[in-house]
PDB file of C-alpha atoms in Angstrom:
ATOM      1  CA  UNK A   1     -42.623  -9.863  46.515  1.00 67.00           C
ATOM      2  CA  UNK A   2     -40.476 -10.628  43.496  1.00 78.00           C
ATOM      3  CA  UNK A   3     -39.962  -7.117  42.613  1.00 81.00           C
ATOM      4  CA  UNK A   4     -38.504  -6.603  46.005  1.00 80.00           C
ATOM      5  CA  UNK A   5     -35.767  -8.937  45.423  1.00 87.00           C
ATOM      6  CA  UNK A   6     -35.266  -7.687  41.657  1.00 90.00           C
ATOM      7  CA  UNK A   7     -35.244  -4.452  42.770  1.00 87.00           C
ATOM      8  CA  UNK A   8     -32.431  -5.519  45.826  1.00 88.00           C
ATOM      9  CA  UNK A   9     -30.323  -7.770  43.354  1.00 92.00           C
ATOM     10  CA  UNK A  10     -30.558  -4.215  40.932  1.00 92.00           C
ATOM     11  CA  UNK A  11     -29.398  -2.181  43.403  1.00 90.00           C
ATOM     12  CA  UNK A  12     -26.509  -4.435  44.668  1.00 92.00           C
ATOM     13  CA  UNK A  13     -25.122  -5.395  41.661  1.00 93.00           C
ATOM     14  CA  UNK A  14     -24.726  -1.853  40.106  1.00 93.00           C
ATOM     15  CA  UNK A  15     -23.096  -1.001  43.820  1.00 93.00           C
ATOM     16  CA  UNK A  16     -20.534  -3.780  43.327  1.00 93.00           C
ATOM     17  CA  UNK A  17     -19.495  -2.685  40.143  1.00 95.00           C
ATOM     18  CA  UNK A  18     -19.633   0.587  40.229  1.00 95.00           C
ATOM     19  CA  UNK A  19     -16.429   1.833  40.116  1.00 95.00           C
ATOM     20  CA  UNK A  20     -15.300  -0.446  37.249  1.00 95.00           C
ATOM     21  CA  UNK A  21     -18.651   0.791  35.059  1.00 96.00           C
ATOM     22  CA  UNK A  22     -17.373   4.246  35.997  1.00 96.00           C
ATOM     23  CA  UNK A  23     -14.273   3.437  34.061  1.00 96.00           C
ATOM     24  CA  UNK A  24     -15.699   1.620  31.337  1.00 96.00           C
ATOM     25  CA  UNK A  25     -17.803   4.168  31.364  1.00 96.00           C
ATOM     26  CA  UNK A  26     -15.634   7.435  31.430  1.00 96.00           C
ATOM     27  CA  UNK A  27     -12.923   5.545  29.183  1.00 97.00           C
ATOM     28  CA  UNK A  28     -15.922   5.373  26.590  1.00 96.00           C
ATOM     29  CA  UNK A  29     -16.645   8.954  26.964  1.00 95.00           C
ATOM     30  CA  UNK A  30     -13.322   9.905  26.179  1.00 95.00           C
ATOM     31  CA  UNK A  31     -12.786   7.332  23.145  1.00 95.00           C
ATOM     32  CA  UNK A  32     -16.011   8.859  21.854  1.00 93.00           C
ATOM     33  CA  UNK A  33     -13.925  11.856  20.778  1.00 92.00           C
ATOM     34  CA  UNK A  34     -11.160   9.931  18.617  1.00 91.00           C
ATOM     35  CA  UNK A  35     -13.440   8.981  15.847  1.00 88.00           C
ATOM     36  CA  UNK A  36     -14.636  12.822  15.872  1.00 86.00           C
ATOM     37  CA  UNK A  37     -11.714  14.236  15.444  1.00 87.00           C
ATOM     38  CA  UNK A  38     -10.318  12.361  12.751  1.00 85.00           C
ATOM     39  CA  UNK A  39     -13.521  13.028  11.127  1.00 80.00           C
ATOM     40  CA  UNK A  40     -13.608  16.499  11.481  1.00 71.00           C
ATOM     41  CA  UNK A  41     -12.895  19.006   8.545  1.00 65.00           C
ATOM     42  CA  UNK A  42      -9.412  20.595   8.790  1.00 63.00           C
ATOM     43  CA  UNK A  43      -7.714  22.921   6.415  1.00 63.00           C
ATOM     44  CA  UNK A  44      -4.181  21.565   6.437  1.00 63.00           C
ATOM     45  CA  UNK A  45      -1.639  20.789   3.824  1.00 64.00           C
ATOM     46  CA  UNK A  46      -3.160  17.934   1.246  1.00 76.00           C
ATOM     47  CA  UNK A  47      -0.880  14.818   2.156  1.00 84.00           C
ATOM     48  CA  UNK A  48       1.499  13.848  -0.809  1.00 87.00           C
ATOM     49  CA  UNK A  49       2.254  10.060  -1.407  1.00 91.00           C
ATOM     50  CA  UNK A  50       5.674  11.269  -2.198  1.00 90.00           C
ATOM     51  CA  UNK A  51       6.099  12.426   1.846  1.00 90.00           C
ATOM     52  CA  UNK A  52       5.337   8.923   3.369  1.00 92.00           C
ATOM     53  CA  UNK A  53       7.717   7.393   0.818  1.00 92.00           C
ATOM     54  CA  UNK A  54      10.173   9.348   1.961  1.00 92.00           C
ATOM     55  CA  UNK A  55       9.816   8.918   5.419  1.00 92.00           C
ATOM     56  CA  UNK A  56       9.378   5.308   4.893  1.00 91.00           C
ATOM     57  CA  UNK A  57      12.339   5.247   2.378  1.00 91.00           C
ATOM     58  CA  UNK A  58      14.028   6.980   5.521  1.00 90.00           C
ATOM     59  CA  UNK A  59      12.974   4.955   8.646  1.00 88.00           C
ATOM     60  CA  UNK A  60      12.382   1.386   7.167  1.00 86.00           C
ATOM     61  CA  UNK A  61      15.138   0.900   3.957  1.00 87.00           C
ATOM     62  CA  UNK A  62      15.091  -2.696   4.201  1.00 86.00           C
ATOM     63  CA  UNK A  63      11.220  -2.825   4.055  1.00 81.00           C
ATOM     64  CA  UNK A  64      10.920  -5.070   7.294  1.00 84.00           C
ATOM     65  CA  UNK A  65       8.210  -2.996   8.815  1.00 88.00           C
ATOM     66  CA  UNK A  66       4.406  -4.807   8.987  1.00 89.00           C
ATOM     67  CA  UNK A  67       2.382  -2.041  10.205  1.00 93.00           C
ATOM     68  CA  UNK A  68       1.543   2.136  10.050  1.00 93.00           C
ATOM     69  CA  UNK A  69      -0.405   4.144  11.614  1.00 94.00           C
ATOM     70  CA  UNK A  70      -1.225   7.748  10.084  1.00 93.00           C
ATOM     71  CA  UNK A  71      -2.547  10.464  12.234  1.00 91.00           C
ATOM     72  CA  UNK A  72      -2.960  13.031   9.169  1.00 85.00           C
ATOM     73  CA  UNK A  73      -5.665  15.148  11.961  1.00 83.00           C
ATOM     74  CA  UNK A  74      -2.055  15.820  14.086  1.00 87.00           C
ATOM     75  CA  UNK A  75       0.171  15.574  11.180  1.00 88.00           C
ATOM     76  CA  UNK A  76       2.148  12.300  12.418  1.00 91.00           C
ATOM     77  CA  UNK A  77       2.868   8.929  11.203  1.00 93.00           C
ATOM     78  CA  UNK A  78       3.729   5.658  13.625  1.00 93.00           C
ATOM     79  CA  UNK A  79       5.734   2.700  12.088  1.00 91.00           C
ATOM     80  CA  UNK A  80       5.736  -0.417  13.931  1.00 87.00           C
ATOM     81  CA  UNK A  81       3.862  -1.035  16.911  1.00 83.00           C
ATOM     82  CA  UNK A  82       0.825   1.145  17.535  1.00 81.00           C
ATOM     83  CA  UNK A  83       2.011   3.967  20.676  1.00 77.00           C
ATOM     84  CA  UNK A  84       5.943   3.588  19.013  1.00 81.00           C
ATOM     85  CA  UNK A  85       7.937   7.156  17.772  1.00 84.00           C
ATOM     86  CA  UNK A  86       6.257   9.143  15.937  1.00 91.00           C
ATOM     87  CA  UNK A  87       7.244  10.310  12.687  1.00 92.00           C
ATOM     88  CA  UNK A  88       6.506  14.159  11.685  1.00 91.00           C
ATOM     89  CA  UNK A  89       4.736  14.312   8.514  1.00 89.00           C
ATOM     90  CA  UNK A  90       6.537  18.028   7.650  1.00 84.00           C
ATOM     91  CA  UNK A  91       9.838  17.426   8.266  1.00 87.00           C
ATOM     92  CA  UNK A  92      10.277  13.680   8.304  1.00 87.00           C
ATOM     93  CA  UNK A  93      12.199  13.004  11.500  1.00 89.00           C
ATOM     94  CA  UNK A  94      10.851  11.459  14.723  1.00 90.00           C
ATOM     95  CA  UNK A  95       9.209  14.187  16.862  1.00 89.00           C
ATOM     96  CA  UNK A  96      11.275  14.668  20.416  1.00 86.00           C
ATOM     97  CA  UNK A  97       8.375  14.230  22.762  1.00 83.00           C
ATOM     98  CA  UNK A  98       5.216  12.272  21.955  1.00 80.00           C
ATOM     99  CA  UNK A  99       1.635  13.650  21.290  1.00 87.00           C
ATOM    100  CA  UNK A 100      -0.579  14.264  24.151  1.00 90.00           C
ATOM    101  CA  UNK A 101      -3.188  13.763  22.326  1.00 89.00           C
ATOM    102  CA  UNK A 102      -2.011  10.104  20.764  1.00 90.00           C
ATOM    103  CA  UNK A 103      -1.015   9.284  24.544  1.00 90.00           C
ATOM    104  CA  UNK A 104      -4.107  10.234  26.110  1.00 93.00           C
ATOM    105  CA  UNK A 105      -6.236   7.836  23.928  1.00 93.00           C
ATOM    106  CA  UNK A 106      -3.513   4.952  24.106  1.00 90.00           C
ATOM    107  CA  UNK A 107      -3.274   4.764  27.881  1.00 92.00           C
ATOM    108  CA  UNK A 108      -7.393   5.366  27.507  1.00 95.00           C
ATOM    109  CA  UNK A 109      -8.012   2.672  25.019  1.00 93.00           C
ATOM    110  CA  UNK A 110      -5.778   0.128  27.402  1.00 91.00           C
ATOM    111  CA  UNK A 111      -8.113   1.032  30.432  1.00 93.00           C
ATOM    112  CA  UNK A 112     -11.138   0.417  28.962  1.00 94.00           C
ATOM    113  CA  UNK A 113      -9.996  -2.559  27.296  1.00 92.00           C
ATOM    114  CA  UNK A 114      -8.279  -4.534  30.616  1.00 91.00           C
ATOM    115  CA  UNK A 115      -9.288  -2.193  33.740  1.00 91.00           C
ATOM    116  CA  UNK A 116      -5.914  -2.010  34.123  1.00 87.00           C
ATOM    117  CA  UNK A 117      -6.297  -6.365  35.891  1.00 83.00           C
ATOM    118  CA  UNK A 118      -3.921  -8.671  34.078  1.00 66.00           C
ATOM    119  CA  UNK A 119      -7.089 -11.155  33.401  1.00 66.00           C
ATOM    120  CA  UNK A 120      -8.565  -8.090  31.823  1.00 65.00           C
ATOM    121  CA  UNK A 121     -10.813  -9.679  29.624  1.00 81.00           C
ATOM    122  CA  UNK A 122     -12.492 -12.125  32.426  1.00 87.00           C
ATOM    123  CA  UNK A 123     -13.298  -8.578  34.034  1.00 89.00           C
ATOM    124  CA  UNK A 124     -14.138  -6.772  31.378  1.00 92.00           C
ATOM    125  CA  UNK A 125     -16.366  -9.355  30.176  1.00 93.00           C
ATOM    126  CA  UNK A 126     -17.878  -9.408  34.044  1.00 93.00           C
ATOM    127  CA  UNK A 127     -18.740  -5.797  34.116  1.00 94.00           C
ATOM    128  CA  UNK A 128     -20.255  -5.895  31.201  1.00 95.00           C
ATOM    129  CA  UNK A 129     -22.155  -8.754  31.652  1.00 95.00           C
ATOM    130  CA  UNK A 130     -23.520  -6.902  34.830  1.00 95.00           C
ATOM    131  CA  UNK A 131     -24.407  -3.741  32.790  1.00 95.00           C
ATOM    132  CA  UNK A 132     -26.546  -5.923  30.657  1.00 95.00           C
ATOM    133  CA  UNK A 133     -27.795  -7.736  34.007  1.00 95.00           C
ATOM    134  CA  UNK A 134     -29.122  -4.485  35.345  1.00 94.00           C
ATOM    135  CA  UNK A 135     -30.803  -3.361  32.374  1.00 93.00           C
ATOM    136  CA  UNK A 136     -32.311  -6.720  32.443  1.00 94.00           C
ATOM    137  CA  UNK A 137     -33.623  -6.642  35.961  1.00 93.00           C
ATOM    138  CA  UNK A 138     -34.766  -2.883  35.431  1.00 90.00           C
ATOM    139  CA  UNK A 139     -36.793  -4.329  32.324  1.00 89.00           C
ATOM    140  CA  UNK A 140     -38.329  -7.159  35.028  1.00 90.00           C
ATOM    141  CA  UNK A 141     -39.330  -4.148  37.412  1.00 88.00           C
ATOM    142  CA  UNK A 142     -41.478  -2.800  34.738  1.00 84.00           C
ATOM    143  CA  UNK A 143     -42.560   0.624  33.675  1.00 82.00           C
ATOM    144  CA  UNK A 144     -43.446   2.968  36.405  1.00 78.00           C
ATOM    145  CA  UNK A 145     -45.923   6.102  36.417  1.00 80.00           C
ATOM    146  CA  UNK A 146     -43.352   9.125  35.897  1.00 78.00           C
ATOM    147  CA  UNK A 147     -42.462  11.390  38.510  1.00 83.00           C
ATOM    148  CA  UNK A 148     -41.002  14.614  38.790  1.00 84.00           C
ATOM    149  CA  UNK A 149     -37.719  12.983  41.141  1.00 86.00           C
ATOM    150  CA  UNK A 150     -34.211  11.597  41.335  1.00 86.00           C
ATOM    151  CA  UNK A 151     -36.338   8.310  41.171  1.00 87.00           C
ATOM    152  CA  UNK A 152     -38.725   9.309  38.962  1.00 86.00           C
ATOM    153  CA  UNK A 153     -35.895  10.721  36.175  1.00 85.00           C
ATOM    154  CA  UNK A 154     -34.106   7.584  36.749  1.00 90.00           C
ATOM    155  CA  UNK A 155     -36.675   5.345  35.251  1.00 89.00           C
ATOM    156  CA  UNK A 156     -37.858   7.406  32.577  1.00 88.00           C
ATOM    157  CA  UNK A 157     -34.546   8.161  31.399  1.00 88.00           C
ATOM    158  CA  UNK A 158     -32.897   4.246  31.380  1.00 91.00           C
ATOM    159  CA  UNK A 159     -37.201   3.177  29.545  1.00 91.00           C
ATOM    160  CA  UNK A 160     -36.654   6.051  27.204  1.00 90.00           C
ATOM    161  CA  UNK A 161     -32.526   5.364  26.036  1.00 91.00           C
ATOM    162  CA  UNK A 162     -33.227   1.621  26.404  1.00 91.00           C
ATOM    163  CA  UNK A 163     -31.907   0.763  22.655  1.00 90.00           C
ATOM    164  CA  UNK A 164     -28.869   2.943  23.211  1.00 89.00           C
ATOM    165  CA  UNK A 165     -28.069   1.682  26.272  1.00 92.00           C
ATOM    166  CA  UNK A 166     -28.351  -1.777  25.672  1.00 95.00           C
ATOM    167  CA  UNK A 167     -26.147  -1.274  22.138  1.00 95.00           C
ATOM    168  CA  UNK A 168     -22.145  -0.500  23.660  1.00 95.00           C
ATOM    169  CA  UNK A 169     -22.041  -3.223  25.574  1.00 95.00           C
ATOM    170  CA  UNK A 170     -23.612  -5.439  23.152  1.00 96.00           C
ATOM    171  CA  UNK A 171     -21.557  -4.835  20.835  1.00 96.00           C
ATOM    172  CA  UNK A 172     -18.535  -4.503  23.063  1.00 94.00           C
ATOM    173  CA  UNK A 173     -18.769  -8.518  23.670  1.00 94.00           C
ATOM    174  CA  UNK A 174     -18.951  -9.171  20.035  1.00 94.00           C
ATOM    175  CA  UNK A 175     -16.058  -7.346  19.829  1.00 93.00           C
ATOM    176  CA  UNK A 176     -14.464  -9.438  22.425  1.00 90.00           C
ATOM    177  CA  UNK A 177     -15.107 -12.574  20.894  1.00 89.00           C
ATOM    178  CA  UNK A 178     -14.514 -11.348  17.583  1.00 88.00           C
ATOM    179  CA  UNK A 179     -17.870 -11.818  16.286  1.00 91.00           C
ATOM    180  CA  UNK A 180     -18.110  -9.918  13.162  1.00 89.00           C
ATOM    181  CA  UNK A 181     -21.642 -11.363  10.990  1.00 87.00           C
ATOM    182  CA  UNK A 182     -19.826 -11.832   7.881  1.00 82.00           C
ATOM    183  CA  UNK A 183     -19.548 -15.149   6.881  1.00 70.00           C
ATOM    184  CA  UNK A 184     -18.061 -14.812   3.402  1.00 61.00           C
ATOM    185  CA  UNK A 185     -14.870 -12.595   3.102  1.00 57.00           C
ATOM    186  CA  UNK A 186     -13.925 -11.359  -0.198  1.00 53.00           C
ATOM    187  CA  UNK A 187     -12.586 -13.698  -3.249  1.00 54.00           C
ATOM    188  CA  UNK A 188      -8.574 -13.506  -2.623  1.00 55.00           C
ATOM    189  CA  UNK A 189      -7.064 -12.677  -5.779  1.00 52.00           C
ATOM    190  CA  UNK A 190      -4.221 -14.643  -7.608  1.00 54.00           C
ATOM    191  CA  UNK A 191      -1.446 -12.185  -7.856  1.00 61.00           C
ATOM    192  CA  UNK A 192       1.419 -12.672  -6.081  1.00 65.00           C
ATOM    193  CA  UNK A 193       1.191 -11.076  -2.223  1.00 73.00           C
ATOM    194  CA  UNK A 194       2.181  -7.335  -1.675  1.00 81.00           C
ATOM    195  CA  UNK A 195       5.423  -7.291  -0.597  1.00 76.00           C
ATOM    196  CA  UNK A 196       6.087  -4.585   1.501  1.00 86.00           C
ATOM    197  CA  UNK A 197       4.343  -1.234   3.192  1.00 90.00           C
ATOM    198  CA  UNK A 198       5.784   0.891   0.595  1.00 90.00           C
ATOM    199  CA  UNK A 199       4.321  -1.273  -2.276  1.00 90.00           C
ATOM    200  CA  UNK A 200       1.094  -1.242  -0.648  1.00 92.00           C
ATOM    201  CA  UNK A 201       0.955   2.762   0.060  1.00 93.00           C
ATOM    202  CA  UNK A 202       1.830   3.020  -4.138  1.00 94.00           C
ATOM    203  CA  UNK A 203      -1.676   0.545  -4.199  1.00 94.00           C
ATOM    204  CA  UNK A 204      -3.570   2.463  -2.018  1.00 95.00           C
ATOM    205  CA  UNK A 205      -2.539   6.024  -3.713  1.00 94.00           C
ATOM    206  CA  UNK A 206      -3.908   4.596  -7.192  1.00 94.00           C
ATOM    207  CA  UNK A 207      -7.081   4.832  -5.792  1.00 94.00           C
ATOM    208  CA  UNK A 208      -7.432   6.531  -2.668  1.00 93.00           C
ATOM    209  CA  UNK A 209      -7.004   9.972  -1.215  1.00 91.00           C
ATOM    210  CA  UNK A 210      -3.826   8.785   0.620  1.00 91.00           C
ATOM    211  CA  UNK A 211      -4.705  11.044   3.389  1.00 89.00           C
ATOM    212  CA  UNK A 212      -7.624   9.478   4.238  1.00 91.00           C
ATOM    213  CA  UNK A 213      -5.424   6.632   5.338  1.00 94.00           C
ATOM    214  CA  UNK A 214      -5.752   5.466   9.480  1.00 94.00           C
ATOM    215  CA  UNK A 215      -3.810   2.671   9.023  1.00 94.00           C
ATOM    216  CA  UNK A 216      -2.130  -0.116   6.955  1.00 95.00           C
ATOM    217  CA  UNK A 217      -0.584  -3.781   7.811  1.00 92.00           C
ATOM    218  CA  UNK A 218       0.849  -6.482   6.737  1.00 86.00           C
ATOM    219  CA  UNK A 219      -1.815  -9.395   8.114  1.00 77.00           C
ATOM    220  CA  UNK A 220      -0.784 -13.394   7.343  1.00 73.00           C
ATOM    221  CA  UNK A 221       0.597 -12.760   4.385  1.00 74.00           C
ATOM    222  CA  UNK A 222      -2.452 -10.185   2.936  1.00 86.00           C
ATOM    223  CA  UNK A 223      -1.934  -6.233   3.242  1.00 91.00           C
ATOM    224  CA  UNK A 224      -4.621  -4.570   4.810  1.00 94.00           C
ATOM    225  CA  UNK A 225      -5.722  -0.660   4.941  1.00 96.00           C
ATOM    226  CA  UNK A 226      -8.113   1.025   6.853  1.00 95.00           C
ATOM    227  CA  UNK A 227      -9.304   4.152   5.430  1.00 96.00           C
ATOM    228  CA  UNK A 228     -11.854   7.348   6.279  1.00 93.00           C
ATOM    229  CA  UNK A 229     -14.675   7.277   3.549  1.00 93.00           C
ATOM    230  CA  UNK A 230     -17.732   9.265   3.886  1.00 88.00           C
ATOM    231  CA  UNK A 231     -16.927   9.677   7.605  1.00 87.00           C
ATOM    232  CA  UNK A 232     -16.933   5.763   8.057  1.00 92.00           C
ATOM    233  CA  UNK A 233     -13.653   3.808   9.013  1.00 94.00           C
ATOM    234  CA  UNK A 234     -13.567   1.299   5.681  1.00 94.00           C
ATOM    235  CA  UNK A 235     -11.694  -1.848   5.288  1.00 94.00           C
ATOM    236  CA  UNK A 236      -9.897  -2.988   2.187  1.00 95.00           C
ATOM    237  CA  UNK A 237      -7.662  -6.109   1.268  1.00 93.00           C
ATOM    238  CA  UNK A 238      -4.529  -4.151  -1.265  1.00 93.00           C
ATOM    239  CA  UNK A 239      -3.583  -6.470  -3.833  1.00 90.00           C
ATOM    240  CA  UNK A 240      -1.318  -6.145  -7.191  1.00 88.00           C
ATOM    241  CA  UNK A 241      -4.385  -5.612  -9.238  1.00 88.00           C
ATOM    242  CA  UNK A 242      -6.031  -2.705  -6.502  1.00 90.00           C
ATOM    243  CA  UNK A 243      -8.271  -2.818  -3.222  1.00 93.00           C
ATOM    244  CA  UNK A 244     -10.330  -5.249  -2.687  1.00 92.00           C
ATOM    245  CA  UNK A 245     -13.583  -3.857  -0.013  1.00 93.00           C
ATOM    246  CA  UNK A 246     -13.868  -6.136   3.032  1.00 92.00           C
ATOM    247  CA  UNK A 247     -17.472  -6.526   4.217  1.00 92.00           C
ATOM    248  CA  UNK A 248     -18.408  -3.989   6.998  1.00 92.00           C
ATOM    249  CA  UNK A 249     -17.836  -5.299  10.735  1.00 93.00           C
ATOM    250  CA  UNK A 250     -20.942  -3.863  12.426  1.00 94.00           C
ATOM    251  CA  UNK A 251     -20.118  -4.335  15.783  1.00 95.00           C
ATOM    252  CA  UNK A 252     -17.213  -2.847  15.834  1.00 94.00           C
ATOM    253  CA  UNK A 253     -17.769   0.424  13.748  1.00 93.00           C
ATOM    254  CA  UNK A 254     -21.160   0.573  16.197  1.00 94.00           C
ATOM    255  CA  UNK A 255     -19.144   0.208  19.778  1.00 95.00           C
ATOM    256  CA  UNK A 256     -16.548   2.780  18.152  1.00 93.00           C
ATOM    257  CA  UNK A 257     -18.840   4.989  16.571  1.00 92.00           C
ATOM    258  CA  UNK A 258     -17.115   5.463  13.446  1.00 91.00           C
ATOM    259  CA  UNK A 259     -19.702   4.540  10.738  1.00 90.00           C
ATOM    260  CA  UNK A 260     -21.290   8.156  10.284  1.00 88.00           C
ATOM    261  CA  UNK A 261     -18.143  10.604  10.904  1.00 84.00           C
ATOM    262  CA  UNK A 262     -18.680  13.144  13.640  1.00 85.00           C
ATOM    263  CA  UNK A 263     -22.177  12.168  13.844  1.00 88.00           C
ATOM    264  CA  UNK A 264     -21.483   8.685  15.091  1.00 90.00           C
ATOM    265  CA  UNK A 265     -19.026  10.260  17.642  1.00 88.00           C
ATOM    266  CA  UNK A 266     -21.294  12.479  18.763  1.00 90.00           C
ATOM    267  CA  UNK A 267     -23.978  10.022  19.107  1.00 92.00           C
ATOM    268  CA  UNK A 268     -22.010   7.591  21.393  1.00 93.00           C
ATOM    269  CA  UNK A 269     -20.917  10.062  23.386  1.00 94.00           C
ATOM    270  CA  UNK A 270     -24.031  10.784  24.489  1.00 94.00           C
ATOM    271  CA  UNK A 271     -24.779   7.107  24.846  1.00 94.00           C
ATOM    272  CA  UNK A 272     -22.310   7.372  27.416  1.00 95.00           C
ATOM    273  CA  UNK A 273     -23.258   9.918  29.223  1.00 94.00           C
ATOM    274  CA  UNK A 274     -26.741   8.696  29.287  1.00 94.00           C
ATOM    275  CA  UNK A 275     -25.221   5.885  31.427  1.00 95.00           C
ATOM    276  CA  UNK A 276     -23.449   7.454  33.411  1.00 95.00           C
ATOM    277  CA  UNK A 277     -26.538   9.820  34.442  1.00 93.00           C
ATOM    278  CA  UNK A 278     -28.030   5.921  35.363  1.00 94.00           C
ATOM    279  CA  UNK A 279     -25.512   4.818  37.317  1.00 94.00           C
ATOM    280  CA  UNK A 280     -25.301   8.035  39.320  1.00 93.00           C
ATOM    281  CA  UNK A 281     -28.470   8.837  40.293  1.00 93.00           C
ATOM    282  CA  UNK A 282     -29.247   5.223  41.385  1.00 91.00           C
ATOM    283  CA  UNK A 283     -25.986   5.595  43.654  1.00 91.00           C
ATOM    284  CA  UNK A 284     -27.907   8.904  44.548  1.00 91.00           C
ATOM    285  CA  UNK A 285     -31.292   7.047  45.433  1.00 90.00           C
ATOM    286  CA  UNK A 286     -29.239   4.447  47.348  1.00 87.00           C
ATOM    287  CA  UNK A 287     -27.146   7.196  49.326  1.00 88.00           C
ATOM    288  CA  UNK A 288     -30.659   8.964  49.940  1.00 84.00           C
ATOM    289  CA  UNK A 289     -32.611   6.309  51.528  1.00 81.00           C
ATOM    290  CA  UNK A 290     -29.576   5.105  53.612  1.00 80.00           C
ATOM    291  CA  UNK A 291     -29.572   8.747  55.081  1.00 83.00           C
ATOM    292  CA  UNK A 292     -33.103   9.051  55.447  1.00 78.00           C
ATOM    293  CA  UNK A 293     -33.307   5.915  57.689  1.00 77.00           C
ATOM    294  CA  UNK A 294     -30.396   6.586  59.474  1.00 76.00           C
ATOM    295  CA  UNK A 295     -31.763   9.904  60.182  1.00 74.00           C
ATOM    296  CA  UNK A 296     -34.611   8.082  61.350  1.00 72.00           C
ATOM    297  CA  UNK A 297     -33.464   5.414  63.497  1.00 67.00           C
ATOM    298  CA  UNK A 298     -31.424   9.059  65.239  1.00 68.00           C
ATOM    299  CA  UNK A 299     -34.577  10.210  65.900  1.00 69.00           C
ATOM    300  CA  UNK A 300     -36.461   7.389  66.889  1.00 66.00           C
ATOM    301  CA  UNK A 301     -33.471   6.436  69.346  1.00 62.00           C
ATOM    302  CA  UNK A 302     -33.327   9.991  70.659  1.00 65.00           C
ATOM    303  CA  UNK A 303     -37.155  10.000  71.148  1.00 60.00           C
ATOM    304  CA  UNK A 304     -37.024   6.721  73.510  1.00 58.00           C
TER     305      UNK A 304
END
């Protein structure tokens, strides 16, 4: 008898929230791709230190600026807020229309972060609470003998992915509550602070490809860069003496799958659409049986 109410509370639940797993859902999907395409090979001009000094030496003389964003894949650079003007890396001058590209995964990335609800992270944090409900209540339904059906393909499908499926929104509520696993960040060295973006670029360039650069910021009073190494988004304090490696924030490079390069991207897109196969077929089995006994009550009315 207690299967029959798991099985209701399972089928309710993912009907409630349906449409806002569809968007955290098809948001994912498309986010999937970011971490790809910066990882991808492209033949392109080599980036030259020398061109974001002088686009910084251009758009930010006084050095007031705390953050850039590099988008070396579409040949752009954003001072300032992330989504601001962007800066063309072959000519130096802001670029009269913004990138599709940059816009599609902005107004993406701000979906499935808030659903577009001002309390976005109450709901957020409710729909994926529920995604972990349901795989919860389709663990307490237990294995079933497969069958070649919508049914059938359901189950097999959620008891075969069950590790990948449970792992986004895991790791999505980590995220959320910032919960990184590291419990000792690196020593912070004695020199004097890094003053300004440009300084820190100069750092960065000592050591680093500068055009594996995603992003660097000025953070309470530390400079911080982000960088592509062997496919995998790295973080690194910049000091006077040279980077410093921050310790690897699981969660995060797992919900954004950029630890392995394309692989990674590849892998949670699939992830993805894994999920989404769940959650439409059970709508499917729901919309089935609702027809079937409606068509059945027809006929049993039309037979009396």
């Amino acid at each position: 008898m207690y299967k029959f109410w798991i099985q209701r509370l399972h089928r309710w639940a993912a009907l409630v929230f349906a449409l806002p797993l569809l968007a955290l859902f098809a948001t994912g999907l498309i986010l999937a791709f970011e971490p790809f395409l910066q990882a991808a090979p492209r033949e392109r001009t080599p980036l030259e230190l020398s061109m974001l000094e002088a686009i910084l030496s251009r758009q930010d003389p006084d050095g007031k600026l705390e953050r850039l964003f590099l988008h070396s894949h579409i040949d752009t650079v954003v001072l300032g807020r992330r989504g601001g003007t962007e800066i063309d890396l072959a000519t130096g001058e802001p670029r009269p229309s913004a990138s599709v590209l940059l816009a599609l995964f902005a107004e993406t990335r701000r979906i499935h972060e808030t659903l577009l609800v001002d309390e976005g992270q109450v709901f957020v944090t409710a729909s994926t609470g529920v995604l972990l409900l349901l795989v919860a209540l389709g663990l307490a339904m237990g294995p079933r003998p497969f069958r070649n059906s919508l049914s059938g393909w359901h189950t097999g499908a959620a008891w075969m992915a069950l590790p990948l499926i449970i792992m986004p929104p895991v790791t999505g509520l980590l995220m959320l509550y910032k919960v990184t696993f590291v419990s000792v960040e690196p020593t912070r060295t004695p020199e004097a602070p890094v003053q300004s973006l440009a300084e820190a670029l100069r750092i960065v360039a000592r050591e680093k490809d500068v055009g594996s650069l995603l992003s660097l910021r000025q953070r309470k009073g530390r400079a911080e860069a982000r960088l592509l190494v062997d496919g995998e988004h790295r973080s690194y304090e910049v000091t006077a003496a040279g980077l410093v490696e921050k310790p690897r924030n699981w969660p995060k490079l797992l919900h954004e799958g950029n630890w392995a390069g394309v692989w990674s991207a590849v892998g949670n897109a699939a992830i993805v659409c894994v999920q989404m196969l769940l959650l439409g077929t059970g709508i499917a089995i729901w919309s089935g049986r609702r027809l079937r006994r409606r068509k059945h009550a027809a006929q049993k009315f039309s037979v009396n």
